[in-house]
Short mmCIF file of C-alpha atoms and ligand atoms in Angstrom, two decimals:
data_model
loop_
_atom_site.label_atom_id
_atom_site.label_comp_id
_atom_site.label_asym_id
_atom_site.label_seq_id
_atom_site.Cartn_x
_atom_site.Cartn_y
_atom_site.Cartn_z
CA MET A 1 36.66 21.39 -48.46
CA ALA A 2 38.71 23.23 -45.90
CA GLU A 3 41.36 25.03 -47.67
CA GLN A 4 44.31 25.55 -45.14
CA THR A 5 44.03 24.47 -41.50
CA THR A 6 46.59 24.41 -38.56
CA VAL A 7 45.50 22.07 -35.82
CA ILE A 8 47.24 22.76 -32.49
CA LEU A 9 47.04 19.58 -30.60
CA PHE A 10 47.45 19.66 -26.83
CA GLY A 11 47.88 16.15 -25.38
CA ALA A 12 49.47 15.22 -28.63
CA THR A 13 51.16 12.17 -27.28
CA GLY A 14 48.22 10.85 -25.36
CA ASP A 15 45.83 7.92 -25.83
CA LEU A 16 43.16 9.73 -27.86
CA SER A 17 45.69 11.44 -30.07
CA ARG A 18 47.13 7.98 -30.90
CA ARG A 19 44.11 6.12 -31.38
CA LYS A 20 41.97 8.64 -33.13
CA LEU A 21 43.01 12.10 -33.60
CA LEU A 22 46.29 11.55 -35.69
CA PRO A 23 44.88 8.76 -37.80
CA GLY A 24 41.70 10.79 -38.19
CA LEU A 25 43.45 13.94 -39.32
CA LEU A 26 45.45 11.82 -41.91
CA HIS A 27 42.25 10.33 -43.05
CA LEU A 28 40.59 13.69 -43.74
CA VAL A 29 43.50 14.83 -45.65
CA LEU A 30 43.63 11.54 -47.81
CA ALA A 31 39.78 11.84 -48.27
CA GLY A 32 40.55 15.32 -49.77
CA LEU A 33 38.31 16.94 -47.02
CA ILE A 34 41.28 19.09 -45.72
CA GLN A 35 43.41 20.46 -48.60
CA GLU A 36 46.36 21.86 -46.66
CA LEU A 37 46.93 20.71 -43.10
CA ARG A 38 49.68 21.54 -40.55
CA ILE A 39 49.67 19.96 -37.17
CA VAL A 40 51.43 21.31 -34.13
CA GLY A 41 51.59 18.69 -31.42
CA THR A 42 52.36 19.71 -27.74
CA SER A 43 52.47 17.62 -24.77
CA LEU A 44 54.23 17.25 -21.36
CA GLU A 45 56.31 14.38 -22.72
CA ASP A 46 59.78 14.87 -23.78
CA TYR A 47 59.45 14.48 -27.54
CA THR A 48 61.40 16.15 -30.46
CA GLU A 49 59.83 16.84 -33.96
CA GLU A 50 61.54 13.67 -35.16
CA THR A 51 60.20 11.36 -32.26
CA PHE A 52 56.74 12.90 -32.48
CA ARG A 53 56.53 11.87 -36.28
CA GLU A 54 57.69 8.31 -35.26
CA PHE A 55 54.97 8.32 -32.62
CA ALA A 56 52.46 9.55 -35.21
CA LEU A 57 53.58 6.74 -37.64
CA ARG A 58 53.24 4.03 -34.97
CA ALA A 59 49.78 5.43 -34.31
CA VAL A 60 48.61 5.26 -37.86
CA LYS A 61 50.00 1.80 -38.34
CA GLU A 62 48.19 0.50 -35.21
CA PHE A 63 45.01 2.21 -35.40
CA ALA A 64 44.25 3.61 -38.89
CA THR A 65 41.46 1.45 -40.65
CA PHE A 66 42.85 2.47 -44.06
CA GLU A 67 46.30 1.71 -45.86
CA ILE A 68 48.70 4.30 -46.69
CA THR A 69 51.74 4.40 -49.22
CA ASP A 70 55.09 5.62 -48.16
CA GLU A 71 54.65 8.72 -50.25
CA GLN A 72 51.41 9.74 -48.51
CA TRP A 73 52.96 9.21 -45.19
CA GLY A 74 55.95 11.20 -46.19
CA ASN A 75 53.65 14.21 -47.28
CA PHE A 76 51.73 13.98 -44.02
CA ALA A 77 54.83 13.60 -41.72
CA LYS A 78 56.51 16.70 -43.02
CA ARG A 79 53.39 18.75 -41.83
CA LEU A 80 53.86 17.49 -38.25
CA TYR A 81 55.52 19.85 -35.88
CA PHE A 82 56.18 19.58 -32.07
CA ALA A 83 56.47 22.04 -29.27
CA ARG A 84 57.45 21.00 -25.91
CA SER A 85 55.20 22.28 -23.05
CA ASP A 86 58.13 23.10 -20.96
CA GLY A 87 59.42 25.45 -23.76
CA GLY A 88 56.47 27.72 -22.54
CA ILE A 89 54.53 30.04 -24.79
CA ASP A 90 57.52 31.17 -26.77
CA GLU A 91 58.28 27.79 -28.02
CA LEU A 92 54.56 27.21 -28.78
CA LYS A 93 54.27 30.47 -30.64
CA ALA A 94 57.49 30.09 -32.65
CA THR A 95 56.49 26.47 -33.52
CA VAL A 96 52.98 27.63 -34.75
CA LYS A 97 54.69 30.37 -36.73
CA ARG A 98 57.01 27.94 -38.44
CA ALA A 99 54.35 25.53 -39.05
CA GLU A 100 52.21 28.14 -40.82
CA GLU A 101 54.91 29.39 -43.18
CA GLY A 102 53.44 29.72 -46.56
CA LEU A 103 49.78 29.56 -45.51
CA SER A 104 47.46 32.60 -46.32
CA ASP A 105 46.02 34.98 -43.70
CA GLN A 106 42.66 33.21 -44.18
CA SER A 107 43.86 29.81 -43.02
CA MET A 108 42.00 28.30 -40.05
CA ARG A 109 43.51 27.71 -36.71
CA LEU A 110 41.96 25.07 -34.56
CA HIS A 111 43.13 24.19 -31.09
CA TYR A 112 42.23 20.72 -29.91
CA LEU A 113 42.42 20.32 -26.10
CA SER A 114 42.93 16.59 -25.45
CA VAL A 115 43.80 17.30 -21.80
CA PRO A 116 42.26 16.27 -18.53
CA PRO A 117 39.66 18.84 -17.13
CA LYS A 118 42.00 20.23 -14.70
CA ALA A 119 44.69 21.19 -17.19
CA ALA A 120 42.14 22.66 -19.46
CA LEU A 121 42.05 26.22 -18.20
CA THR A 122 46.07 26.43 -18.03
CA VAL A 123 46.00 25.71 -21.68
CA VAL A 124 43.37 28.28 -22.45
CA LYS A 125 45.50 30.93 -20.62
CA GLU A 126 48.55 29.74 -22.58
CA LEU A 127 46.75 30.36 -25.83
CA GLU A 128 45.74 33.90 -24.73
CA ALA A 129 49.23 34.58 -23.59
CA ALA A 130 50.69 33.26 -26.94
CA ASP A 131 48.25 35.54 -28.80
CA LEU A 132 46.69 32.51 -30.58
CA VAL A 133 43.05 33.26 -29.89
CA GLU A 134 41.81 35.61 -32.25
CA GLY A 135 39.96 34.12 -35.31
CA SER A 136 40.70 30.56 -34.00
CA ARG A 137 38.40 27.73 -32.84
CA ILE A 138 38.83 25.55 -29.97
CA ILE A 139 37.66 21.98 -29.43
CA MET A 140 37.43 21.00 -25.65
CA GLU A 141 37.39 17.31 -24.83
CA LYS A 142 35.00 15.88 -22.31
CA PRO A 143 34.50 15.52 -19.23
CA PHE A 144 33.81 19.27 -19.28
CA GLY A 145 34.50 20.04 -15.60
CA THR A 146 33.95 17.43 -12.88
CA ASP A 147 30.78 18.78 -11.26
CA LEU A 148 28.38 21.70 -11.59
CA ALA A 149 30.62 24.28 -9.71
CA SER A 150 33.87 23.38 -11.79
CA ALA A 151 31.93 23.24 -15.11
CA VAL A 152 30.46 26.88 -14.43
CA ALA A 153 33.75 28.16 -13.37
CA LEU A 154 35.36 26.55 -16.64
CA ASN A 155 32.63 28.07 -18.83
CA SER A 156 33.07 31.59 -17.23
CA SER A 157 36.81 31.44 -17.44
CA LEU A 158 36.70 30.01 -21.01
CA HIS A 159 34.37 33.01 -21.97
CA GLU A 160 36.89 35.51 -20.70
CA VAL A 161 39.10 34.25 -23.59
CA PHE A 162 37.12 32.73 -26.31
CA ASP A 163 33.76 33.80 -27.64
CA GLU A 164 30.95 31.11 -27.49
CA SER A 165 31.08 30.92 -31.31
CA GLN A 166 34.80 29.79 -31.20
CA ILE A 167 34.10 27.06 -28.72
CA PHE A 168 33.26 23.44 -29.66
CA ARG A 169 32.73 21.15 -26.86
CA ILE A 170 33.17 17.73 -28.22
CA ASP A 171 31.32 14.50 -27.48
CA HIS A 172 32.39 12.15 -30.09
CA PHE A 173 29.29 9.78 -29.79
CA LEU A 174 27.39 12.56 -31.42
CA GLY A 175 29.57 12.19 -34.50
CA LYS A 176 28.92 8.53 -34.93
CA GLU A 177 26.97 7.78 -37.96
CA ALA A 178 24.84 5.41 -36.07
CA ALA A 179 23.81 8.14 -33.58
CA LEU A 180 22.86 10.38 -36.39
CA ASN A 181 20.78 7.66 -37.91
CA ILE A 182 18.58 7.89 -34.84
CA LEU A 183 17.58 11.25 -36.09
CA ALA A 184 17.05 10.09 -39.55
CA PHE A 185 15.01 7.09 -38.18
CA ARG A 186 12.82 9.07 -36.04
CA PHE A 187 12.32 12.29 -38.02
CA ALA A 188 12.46 11.28 -41.68
CA ASN A 189 9.86 8.60 -41.48
CA GLY A 190 6.04 8.63 -40.52
CA LEU A 191 6.05 5.14 -39.40
CA PHE A 192 7.88 5.16 -36.02
CA GLU A 193 7.42 8.71 -34.52
CA PRO A 194 3.61 8.00 -33.77
CA ILE A 195 4.66 5.06 -31.47
CA TRP A 196 7.63 6.84 -29.81
CA HIS A 197 6.18 7.58 -26.58
CA ARG A 198 4.92 6.40 -23.19
CA HIS A 199 1.71 4.73 -24.68
CA PHE A 200 3.73 2.16 -26.61
CA ILE A 201 7.17 2.19 -25.06
CA ASP A 202 7.70 0.21 -21.82
CA HIS A 203 11.35 1.32 -21.33
CA ILE A 204 14.59 2.12 -22.95
CA GLN A 205 18.02 0.87 -22.39
CA ILE A 206 21.32 2.57 -23.41
CA ASP A 207 23.91 -0.04 -22.83
CA VAL A 208 27.71 0.51 -23.62
CA PRO A 209 29.68 -2.32 -22.06
CA GLU A 210 33.43 -2.41 -22.90
CA THR A 211 35.82 -5.14 -22.71
CA LEU A 212 38.79 -2.75 -22.45
CA ALA A 213 40.91 -2.68 -19.34
CA LEU A 214 42.41 0.65 -18.05
CA ASP A 215 46.04 -0.27 -17.91
CA ASP A 216 47.22 2.82 -19.99
CA ARG A 217 44.85 5.10 -18.70
CA ALA A 218 44.41 4.37 -14.95
CA GLY A 219 46.04 7.84 -14.25
CA PHE A 220 43.22 9.77 -15.96
CA TYR A 221 40.57 7.29 -15.02
CA GLU A 222 41.15 7.22 -11.34
CA ALA A 223 40.18 10.85 -11.08
CA THR A 224 37.26 10.45 -13.44
CA GLY A 225 35.38 7.09 -13.11
CA ALA A 226 32.65 5.65 -15.41
CA TYR A 227 29.82 8.13 -14.53
CA ARG A 228 32.00 11.28 -15.55
CA ASP A 229 33.83 9.53 -18.35
CA MET A 230 30.70 7.85 -20.18
CA VAL A 231 27.47 8.64 -18.65
CA VAL A 232 27.17 12.42 -17.89
CA THR A 233 28.93 12.74 -21.53
CA HIS A 234 28.19 10.13 -24.17
CA LEU A 235 25.26 8.27 -22.73
CA MET A 236 23.29 11.30 -22.00
CA GLN A 237 23.86 12.68 -25.43
CA VAL A 238 22.54 9.58 -26.95
CA LEU A 239 19.70 9.64 -24.48
CA ALA A 240 18.91 13.23 -25.66
CA PHE A 241 18.81 11.98 -29.51
CA THR A 242 16.43 9.22 -28.48
CA ALA A 243 14.23 11.32 -26.37
CA MET A 244 13.92 14.55 -28.03
CA GLU A 245 10.92 16.34 -29.68
CA PRO A 246 11.23 16.90 -33.38
CA PRO A 247 13.55 20.00 -33.99
CA SER A 248 12.29 22.71 -36.18
CA ALA A 249 15.35 22.53 -38.36
CA LEU A 250 18.40 20.66 -38.79
CA GLU A 251 20.55 23.46 -37.44
CA PRO A 252 22.40 23.99 -34.16
CA ALA A 253 19.94 26.18 -32.31
CA SER A 254 16.93 23.97 -32.93
CA ILE A 255 18.55 20.75 -32.15
CA THR A 256 20.37 22.19 -29.11
CA GLU A 257 17.24 23.52 -27.79
CA GLU A 258 15.34 20.24 -28.08
CA LYS A 259 18.23 18.46 -26.46
CA ASN A 260 18.38 20.93 -23.55
CA LYS A 261 14.54 20.50 -23.08
CA VAL A 262 15.16 16.84 -22.48
CA PHE A 263 18.06 17.54 -20.15
CA ARG A 264 15.89 20.13 -18.08
CA SER A 265 13.17 17.30 -17.89
CA ILE A 266 15.66 14.52 -16.50
CA LYS A 267 14.79 14.05 -12.82
CA PRO A 268 17.95 14.45 -10.59
CA ILE A 269 19.70 10.96 -10.44
CA GLN A 270 19.13 9.38 -7.09
CA PRO A 271 21.93 7.29 -5.35
CA SER A 272 19.30 4.60 -4.76
CA ASP A 273 18.84 4.22 -8.55
CA VAL A 274 22.44 3.53 -9.26
CA VAL A 275 24.84 0.54 -9.01
CA ARG A 276 28.51 1.35 -9.02
CA GLY A 277 31.18 -1.38 -9.51
CA GLN A 278 34.96 -1.76 -9.88
CA TYR A 279 36.54 -4.71 -11.59
CA VAL A 280 38.69 -7.11 -9.51
CA GLY A 281 42.24 -5.98 -10.18
CA TYR A 282 41.73 -2.34 -10.91
CA ARG A 283 43.29 -1.41 -7.50
CA ASP A 284 46.48 -3.07 -8.45
CA LEU A 285 47.05 -0.72 -11.39
CA ASP A 286 49.73 1.85 -11.47
CA GLY A 287 48.23 5.29 -10.64
CA VAL A 288 45.35 3.74 -8.84
CA ALA A 289 44.85 4.08 -4.99
CA ARG A 290 44.99 0.66 -3.21
CA ASP A 291 41.58 1.76 -1.47
CA SER A 292 40.22 3.32 -4.62
CA GLU A 293 36.52 4.04 -4.62
CA THR A 294 36.52 4.88 -8.27
CA GLU A 295 33.79 3.15 -10.39
CA THR A 296 34.77 1.13 -13.39
CA PHE A 297 31.26 0.44 -13.96
CA ILE A 298 27.93 2.04 -13.54
CA ALA A 299 24.22 1.28 -14.11
CA LEU A 300 21.45 3.50 -13.35
CA ARG A 301 17.77 4.37 -13.73
CA CYS A 302 16.66 7.73 -14.97
CA GLU A 303 13.26 9.29 -15.70
CA ILE A 304 12.43 12.11 -18.02
CA ASP A 305 9.54 14.22 -16.49
CA ASN A 306 7.65 15.25 -19.45
CA TRP A 307 4.42 14.23 -21.36
CA ARG A 308 5.98 11.89 -23.77
CA TRP A 309 8.11 10.02 -21.35
CA ALA A 310 6.39 10.14 -17.94
CA GLY A 311 6.71 6.85 -16.29
CA VAL A 312 9.06 5.30 -18.89
CA PRO A 313 12.51 4.25 -17.16
CA PHE A 314 15.55 4.79 -18.98
CA PHE A 315 18.25 2.26 -17.83
CA LEU A 316 21.95 3.19 -18.62
CA ARG A 317 24.85 1.01 -18.17
CA THR A 318 28.63 1.14 -18.86
CA GLY A 319 31.72 -0.28 -17.70
CA LYS A 320 35.25 -1.66 -18.47
CA GLN A 321 36.37 -5.11 -18.54
CA LEU A 322 32.97 -6.42 -19.17
CA ALA A 323 31.86 -9.62 -21.04
CA GLU A 324 31.43 -7.88 -24.41
CA GLY A 325 31.93 -4.77 -26.17
CA GLN A 326 28.55 -3.40 -27.43
CA ARG A 327 26.97 -0.02 -27.70
CA ILE A 328 23.24 -0.60 -27.99
CA ILE A 329 20.07 1.50 -27.57
CA SER A 330 17.13 -0.88 -26.93
CA ILE A 331 13.53 0.38 -27.02
CA ALA A 332 11.35 -2.28 -25.44
CA PHE A 333 7.52 -1.94 -26.49
CA LYS A 334 4.60 -2.72 -24.40
CA GLU A 335 2.98 -6.16 -24.70
CA PRO A 336 -0.47 -6.47 -26.11
CA PRO A 337 -3.07 -6.46 -23.16
CA GLN A 338 -4.42 -9.90 -23.86
CA SER A 339 -3.41 -13.03 -25.68
CA MET A 340 -5.47 -15.36 -27.66
CA PHE A 341 -2.64 -17.76 -28.30
CA PRO A 342 -2.73 -21.04 -26.44
CA GLU A 343 -0.54 -21.87 -23.63
CA GLY A 344 2.76 -23.30 -24.82
CA SER A 345 2.63 -21.04 -27.87
CA GLY A 346 5.66 -19.18 -26.68
CA VAL A 347 3.99 -15.73 -27.00
CA GLY A 348 5.95 -13.20 -24.78
CA GLN A 349 8.35 -15.69 -23.74
CA GLN A 350 11.22 -14.04 -25.33
CA GLY A 351 10.57 -10.55 -23.98
CA PRO A 352 8.90 -7.83 -25.52
CA ASP A 353 9.16 -6.42 -29.13
CA HIS A 354 12.33 -4.51 -29.43
CA LEU A 355 13.80 -1.85 -31.71
CA THR A 356 17.53 -1.99 -31.42
CA PHE A 357 20.08 0.44 -32.53
CA ASP A 358 23.71 -0.68 -32.69
CA LEU A 359 25.99 2.26 -32.51
CA ALA A 360 29.00 0.34 -33.76
CA ASP A 361 31.07 1.86 -36.53
CA ALA A 362 29.19 -0.55 -38.77
CA ALA A 363 25.69 0.63 -37.65
CA LYS A 364 22.81 -1.72 -37.41
CA VAL A 365 19.24 -1.51 -36.56
CA SER A 366 16.82 -4.27 -35.78
CA LEU A 367 13.19 -4.66 -35.02
CA SER A 368 12.13 -7.79 -33.26
CA PHE A 369 8.73 -9.22 -33.10
CA TYR A 370 6.88 -12.47 -32.67
CA GLY A 371 6.00 -14.53 -35.72
CA LYS A 372 4.47 -17.84 -36.40
CA ARG A 373 6.89 -20.71 -36.86
CA PRO A 374 5.62 -22.68 -40.05
CA GLY A 375 3.72 -25.97 -39.48
CA PRO A 376 0.64 -27.12 -37.67
CA GLY A 377 -0.75 -25.41 -34.41
CA PHE A 378 0.43 -22.10 -33.40
CA ARG A 379 4.04 -21.85 -32.23
CA LEU A 380 5.44 -18.40 -32.00
CA ASP A 381 8.96 -17.43 -32.12
CA LYS A 382 11.03 -14.04 -31.88
CA VAL A 383 12.01 -12.95 -35.41
CA SER A 384 13.61 -9.86 -36.72
CA MET A 385 14.05 -7.46 -39.53
CA GLN A 386 17.56 -6.08 -39.56
CA PHE A 387 19.47 -3.22 -41.45
CA SER A 388 23.19 -3.07 -41.45
CA VAL A 389 25.29 -0.28 -43.21
CA GLU A 390 27.61 -3.00 -44.22
CA GLU A 391 24.95 -4.43 -46.55
CA THR A 392 24.65 -1.12 -48.35
CA GLY A 393 27.17 0.35 -50.77
CA TRP A 394 27.75 3.21 -48.26
CA ALA A 395 30.05 1.49 -45.87
CA GLY A 396 33.21 3.18 -47.30
CA SER A 397 31.93 6.61 -47.08
CA VAL A 398 31.57 6.42 -43.35
CA LEU A 399 33.76 9.06 -41.54
CA GLU A 400 34.89 8.12 -38.13
CA ALA A 401 33.22 10.08 -35.39
CA TYR A 402 36.22 12.42 -34.49
CA GLU A 403 36.88 12.99 -38.14
CA ARG A 404 33.25 14.03 -38.70
CA LEU A 405 33.37 16.45 -35.78
CA ILE A 406 36.80 18.10 -36.65
CA TYR A 407 35.66 18.57 -40.09
CA ASP A 408 32.49 20.21 -38.67
CA ALA A 409 34.42 22.38 -36.32
CA ILE A 410 36.82 23.37 -39.07
CA HIS A 411 33.90 24.57 -40.92
CA GLY A 412 32.18 26.44 -37.94
CA ASP A 413 29.23 24.09 -37.69
CA HIS A 414 28.10 23.54 -34.02
CA THR A 415 25.20 21.43 -34.82
CA LEU A 416 26.79 18.18 -33.26
CA PHE A 417 28.39 19.89 -30.39
CA THR A 418 27.30 20.25 -26.70
CA THR A 419 26.69 23.62 -25.10
CA ALA A 420 27.39 25.17 -21.84
CA GLU A 421 23.83 25.17 -20.90
CA GLY A 422 23.37 21.56 -21.61
CA LEU A 423 26.32 20.42 -19.88
CA GLU A 424 25.74 22.42 -16.81
CA ARG A 425 22.21 21.07 -16.43
CA LEU A 426 23.64 17.54 -16.72
CA TRP A 427 25.97 18.20 -13.82
CA GLU A 428 23.15 19.68 -11.87
CA ILE A 429 20.94 16.46 -12.07
CA SER A 430 24.08 14.51 -11.33
CA GLN A 431 24.64 16.35 -7.98
CA PRO A 432 22.69 13.91 -5.67
CA LEU A 433 24.83 11.04 -6.99
CA LEU A 434 28.08 12.94 -6.77
CA ASP A 435 27.36 14.04 -3.16
CA SER A 436 26.42 10.58 -1.92
CA PRO A 437 27.74 7.92 -4.31
CA PRO A 438 26.54 4.35 -3.39
CA PRO A 439 29.42 1.98 -2.53
CA VAL A 440 31.57 0.53 -5.33
CA ARG A 441 30.94 -3.29 -5.50
CA PRO A 442 33.62 -5.65 -6.92
CA TYR A 443 32.91 -7.48 -10.21
CA ALA A 444 34.87 -10.27 -11.95
CA PRO A 445 36.59 -9.07 -15.16
CA GLY A 446 34.66 -10.67 -18.06
CA SER A 447 31.22 -10.45 -16.38
CA TRP A 448 28.36 -8.08 -16.86
CA GLY A 449 28.98 -6.15 -13.69
CA PRO A 450 27.92 -6.51 -9.86
CA ASN A 451 24.73 -8.70 -9.31
CA GLN A 452 22.87 -5.81 -8.08
CA ILE A 453 22.18 -4.67 -11.72
CA HIS A 454 19.37 -7.19 -11.93
CA GLN A 455 17.53 -5.78 -8.95
CA LEU A 456 17.88 -2.34 -10.54
CA ILE A 457 16.02 -3.24 -13.64
CA ALA A 458 13.62 -5.84 -12.24
CA PRO A 459 11.10 -7.02 -13.29
CA ARG A 460 12.49 -6.40 -16.50
CA THR A 461 15.65 -7.73 -17.67
CA TRP A 462 18.88 -6.44 -19.43
CA ARG A 463 18.87 -7.02 -22.90
CA LEU A 464 22.41 -7.93 -23.18
CA PRO A 465 23.80 -10.40 -23.79
CA PHE A 466 21.62 -10.85 -26.73
CA GLU A 467 19.61 -14.03 -26.88
CA ARG A 468 19.95 -14.10 -30.59
CA ARG A 469 22.92 -12.65 -32.45
CA TRP A 470 22.79 -10.08 -35.12
CA ARG A 471 22.58 -11.93 -38.38
CA SER A 472 25.84 -12.06 -40.32
CA THR A 473 25.81 -9.86 -43.27
CA ASN A 474 26.82 -12.63 -45.69
CA ARG A 475 23.84 -14.89 -45.27
C1 LIG B 1 35.80 7.70 -24.52
C2 LIG B 1 36.09 7.19 -23.12
O1 LIG B 1 35.24 8.94 -24.52
O2 LIG B 1 34.95 6.80 -25.14
C3 LIG B 1 36.63 5.81 -23.09
O3 LIG B 1 36.97 8.23 -22.28
C4 LIG B 1 35.68 4.96 -23.82
O4 LIG B 1 36.64 5.38 -21.76
C5 LIG B 1 35.36 5.51 -25.25
O5 LIG B 1 36.34 3.68 -23.96
C6 LIG B 1 34.37 4.71 -25.95
O6 LIG B 1 34.27 5.21 -27.26
P1 LIG B 1 33.97 4.30 -28.51
O7 LIG B 1 33.81 5.25 -29.76
O8 LIG B 1 35.25 3.53 -28.62
O9 LIG B 1 32.71 3.56 -28.16
#
C-alpha cells in the first residue's frame, strides 16, 4: 500500500484523464491500494476547483466500471484541487502546497503528463521552475517524441531535469492483465516454449481494430496518426512480449534487456510493407485539414532478424472506425507436411492451427486445431480449447491497465515501463516509413480497412473477422 501520494495531473481535463486516470485513481483508493491521495489537476481549460470536481464526477459516472456511494465520492472530491495553467508556476506551486497540507515529508509526489508530445518539455521545465522535481516521479505519456530526433532531444532535455530512476514512460498495453499473461503463458509452462519459434510458427498477427471514431480527439490525432499513436507504442510493446527470449528474472533490467534485444533485431520498416488508410469522413472533422494525409488505419509487415524468428513475418494492423473492436495476438502454426486424410475431409480448410490471445480486459486464450467430427468416415473440423478469465474467480481482482501502472510508478517499480533506449530504437526502425509514407487510401467506416491489406498478407489471410466466435462463458 502507498501511504501518502500527491498526483499532479497535467492535461487533467483531457480525454485520457476523463476515461481512465480519474476513475482509475478513485478505484485505487477504494481498493485500499493508496491510503491517502491528493490530486492536483491542471490544464489549459478554464476550470475552477469546483468545476473540476464536477468534471471528475461526470467522468466517474460515465467511465468507472464500479459503483460508488455519495460518501465515497465526497471523500474523494475533497482531495481534488485545480491549478489553472495560465496561473503559471506560482499558482501550481501554491496549489500543490495547499493540497499537501497535513501530509508527511515522506509522501510521494507523482507528476502525470497526459499532454501531447510537443507540450511535454514545457511542463518539465515548469516543474523545475516550481521546484517540484526533487524526490518526485514523473509519468510520461506516449507517443514519446514524434521521430528519432525528437525522441533523442526529449530524452536528453528530460535528463537535465529528472534522473532516469524518476522517469516512468508509460505504455498502458504493458499494464493489461492479458499482456502480462503472455509472459506467464510462455515462461511458466514447459508446454509452449519449445514450439515458440520459426520451426513451428508460420506467422504472427497483432491486430487491434477499433470501432471508435475520432470526433473528440481529432486535434491530437491529426498530428499523430495511427502509426505513432498505436504501432510504435502499443503494438510494438506487445510484439516484444511475444517475441522476446526468456528473461533471467522478473525484474526491470532483465525484462528491458530482452525487449530491447527484440527491438534491435527488428528490420527497418519498409514503406512497401505498409498500407495506410483514412476513413471516409475523417477530413470533415474539426481540427483536421481538408487534404489531410494523416492515417487513421495502418497495416504492416515486419520481420525480426534473429535465430528464433528469421523468416517469420509479423503482421500488425490497427485503425479507427473499423468493423469490430478487438485486440488479438494470433500465432499461426505451420501445417503438417503431408496429409493422410481423404479429399473432402476438411483438413487444412479452415486455416492453420492457431493460438490466440485476446487482450481485452476480460482476457481470453484459445488454441484451435483440427478434430474429428463424430460419425462414420473422417470429417475434420476446427475445434478449440479456450480459457477465459471470466470463468475463474479472479475476474473481480483485475486492475485496469492504468491503475496497475500508476500503482507500480508510485512504488518505484519500472518493470512494465518502456525505456529511452527501446523507444529510440523503435523510432530508428520507423524512419524509412516516416520519411516516405505510402499514400493514404480511403476506407469505408465499418469496414476492415483498404483492400490493399489482403495483398499485404497474401497468401495468408487476416485472422479477423473470426470464423468462429469465442465461446460464451455461460455455456
Ligand atoms: C490509446 C490510443 O493509447 O490507446 C487510442 O491513443 C486508443 O487511440 C487506445 O484508442 C486503445 O487502448 P485500449 O486500452 O482501449 O485498447
